[in-house]
Amino acid sequence: MAKVRQLMDMGFAQPEATLALKEVNGNVEQALELLLTGGLAEAEPEPIPHGPPGLIAGYGEAPNVAVEPSKGLAGGPSPEVLDAADTAALPSAVSLEDATQLALDASMSSLHMVRTPGLPCGLTNVGNTCYVNSLLQTLYHIDEFRDQMLSFRMPALPADTGQSGKEKRRQHALSLAAELHSLFAHCLLSQRSCLSPAGLLGELVDGRGQKVAVGSQEDVGEFMLKFFDQLDEGLKASIGVAAAGETDSATPSESLSLLQSMFFGEQNQIFSYCDSSETKATKDTQEGMEAGEGAEEGNKEELEAKEDHGKLVVNEEKSDFLQIFIDVKYGDLYSAWEAANCTEVEYTTPSGAKSSGTTKVWISRLPKFLFFQIQRVAYDPELKAQVKLEDKFDFDSTIYADRFLSSNRNTASDAQAKAQGLRQQISALERSLKNFERYAEGGEESAVSARTLLCQAAELLESNAKTLPAGEAATDKENWHPQRLFSSVCADDEKLDRGKVKEKLEELHGAESSESAVWLLRSMAELCQAREKQLKAEIASIEAQLDEAYKPLRKHPYELFAIWVHQSQQAEASSGHYVAYVKDWGRDRWVCFSDSQVSVVSWSEVMAAALGGERAKGSDKKPEEDVSRSSAYVLVYTESKVAEAQKSFACADSTDAVEGISSQIPEELLNAIRADNEVLHREQGSHQEQCEALELRRHAEAISQHYGLLLHKWEPQKRMGNQAGNPHDKCNHTKLNDPALVSFELFLYRLFQGEQEVWTYLLTQSVEAQRVARKWSPEDEGYVLHFLGTILKSQDCFHKMLRPKSLPDATGPAWRRMSSDLLKIDMALLSAAYNNVLVTAHVADEAVSLLKRDAGQLPRCLGMLAMMWSRCNLDTLYPYRQNEVLLAMSVIIYSTVGIVEKANQTFMKEKSLAMFRELFEFFYLLLRAVEWPGHWKVPLQERVLALFPKTEESLKHGVMLLLKERQQAQAQGVTPGVGFSLSVAEQKQLVFKHKMAQLDHRSIQDFEGQRPEPGREFFERHRGLLSWIMTDHETVAKEFILQTAGMTPS
């Protein structure tokens, strides 16, 4: 059932999810692929997250369709897949394809569908913005905040004439407040099922007024802080108050802004450490500590305890806070909150001494809303990546903040000290209880209670005693059973006296004394049960004492208001989907907001999604499937009095709330919302038009989902492409790699130095795959692409992938007058270029492999590399391979020349030196032909000439032949001299014709037929060989010289 739920969470209805899983024997990933494409994938794909990186429309979003174009918040990308199909409406026997279509029909809640009465508006995902939508939905459902934002009025802004960064930010801050005002008004009064927050997100800027990208998997807490900071600046600017640094004569409570009073609290951070540079604390320090305002009870004792170690130094600082960061490892909210408020660190004092410092946090002013962010991310050293921790984390629906208030410091410290001792007792008792409840001799996985184990043993022994008289042959293996062990053993082993065994077992079975093994086992089982009961009662008693310890600290209750849950298909921290569960106080219900998907859920469903940790034991799931991938990341609590106030306000829809809210909303905005509602009703169209549009939407949605799958697979590859290294980085030559050998997508990424062509290629693949799977007519493809464009139009790359065009002469609904074309890339040209990349990599690998196997093959290796450089036009087709080849040739030449020079000065004779003449002439030719930097190759040329002075004459002979060919071709005479000049092509031709430049007696076509397929294995082999030649070139050159000369150094 959990697997079905996973697919339902992605937007599919229960019937087709069940059928898909049955079709693929329970494999979730293959079931997902089947639902998306209508056919099983050849290999298991990676699971699709709810928001794949780079997919601006978000995973599972339905394309919108407009009868009449509408603007404003109804524009932008369309929403995620919504409610599942009504299972009651399905026939008893339905095919998987039909079920999938029904699911798409039922889940097409888009910008152009009417909102269900009684349900709030959803918000579309405009690019991995589910965490933003969770925040916006939470804020909208805070009545006081929403009413204040609806009362916002945008002041007049000056013309944009070269303002400073600060002024630009101020204008964007005002625009952000205005966009939030407009969004809230639409959420309240619009009849659309969902709206787009794209306009609001477009106003988010940094400190210099530059727009910031929204949509990456950034930290939720960090985004909240940025958002509230800019919004607060806009609200202050709207009433003429400076954003920061301004003070007046108002009282502290009056000077607090709306956001500060509602969401920001104030805390005292007290840092203390013992300075060992002084032997004891002075009396003045002690008196100051005791008399100081808010002095913590116990400071005197702490001071006395540390007098022998030095002076106790205490620093106190006040600060605002928005979120309270708590660690999931503490298991529950109160324990994690206490741990977050008291931390110890190793500290270096101003005098340079090492000391242990303690930071304690006490709240001096509580906000109306408390945000708790649960830290669920940790670094996995084995995976070398950030992973999500799925540990269970408990929290109450009502909490009390009193124990963390500065005014309750004394009482809270006493309660915490007492509670700590009680918790230690509970932990010890729980460990003892676990020994009885999960007796794990065979490991934790197979643990059962000790009582169960003893009872089963007693039953087994008793069964053996009863079945002994029947007897059985030891060879009747089909009848073997643990309850007939003794009868089988007696029949098989002649040494055992069957009569005596029978007599003893019957004696034990019938005895009433303590000698009876059965009686003994059952007595022990009863004793275990009694011990379990006693331990549980004692734990319950201590828990009651623990609850009593904090009873005086229950004057500031907070009620659970919202939970932001993170869902993922893998234990990775870099992807996933946020869902917000918000309490509707007026109707006493919980509402789930999954972007555009809005539904009412039960409290048990909320807790099942939020708690995390292990699923119910006893299920038939494999161990790796026994962990929930859904867990709370953010908990939002509100003051009880705020919750009570919200109970009097029923979550309004447009019908009930228009009259009461109209006075707060400007008439212009009201008219715009009314006009948009009229457009929405006209957009419904006739039934036939709706069916036609729905079918085209389904095609576009299938493309979008397939595109999301490909993008999700692309993201890890892109990280590899970003880490490929730079051939011109001298410090990292040995770390080069060519990620293009892994996939065609990485080739495009490296070739064009960006993702645009990759996105276009992936979208083309998705269109082609769905064209085959869904079989739409060629005449409808333009409309399908138009609907696809409505999903992707908020992407920057949209205009480079799809080109909209109007069809003014078309008749019928408005969408019939709009079409789009897919901008295609030249696949024939790029495929040929990619094949060249793979072939040249294979040639380079073969050349270096020759050298690695035998240093004596250095000339052949160099010849193959030189032939490839002169023949394959690497400088224009793939500069990266050009850099690799030139690097490899340069280190071979440089090392060989240097070692021959040293050998010539020490032990090499003239006859031996002559053995290298032909090779060095080839070196010289390459140094003249290849465009290596002059400051490197000119000195090397001179060193070659110093060893072989006649090398220049040999080169002239080759040049004469080449110039003769040029003369015949151009019908003009050219006389070479010492400063002869050849074009780059002619110099390559000169290298190509040299007898040492050859491909090991093979052609390029031979290598093309033998090259490996792109993939990780090809990539690793190429990287390893290149790294080897860049690291061991000197050693190889030395081995080659000694082997060729047949000598060893003296």
Coordinates of C-alpha atoms in Angstrom, one line a residue, residues 19 188 255 403 555 714-715 825 850:
L19 CA -2.4 -1.7 -11.9
L188 CA -9.4 35.2 -1.6
S255 CA 8.1 50.5 17.3
R403 CA 10.7 26.9 30.1
K555 CA 1.4 29.9 30.9
W714 CA 20.8 15.1 -16.4
E715 CA 21.5 17.0 -13.1
I825 CA 19.2 21.3 -33.4
L850 CA 50.9 1.2 -26.4

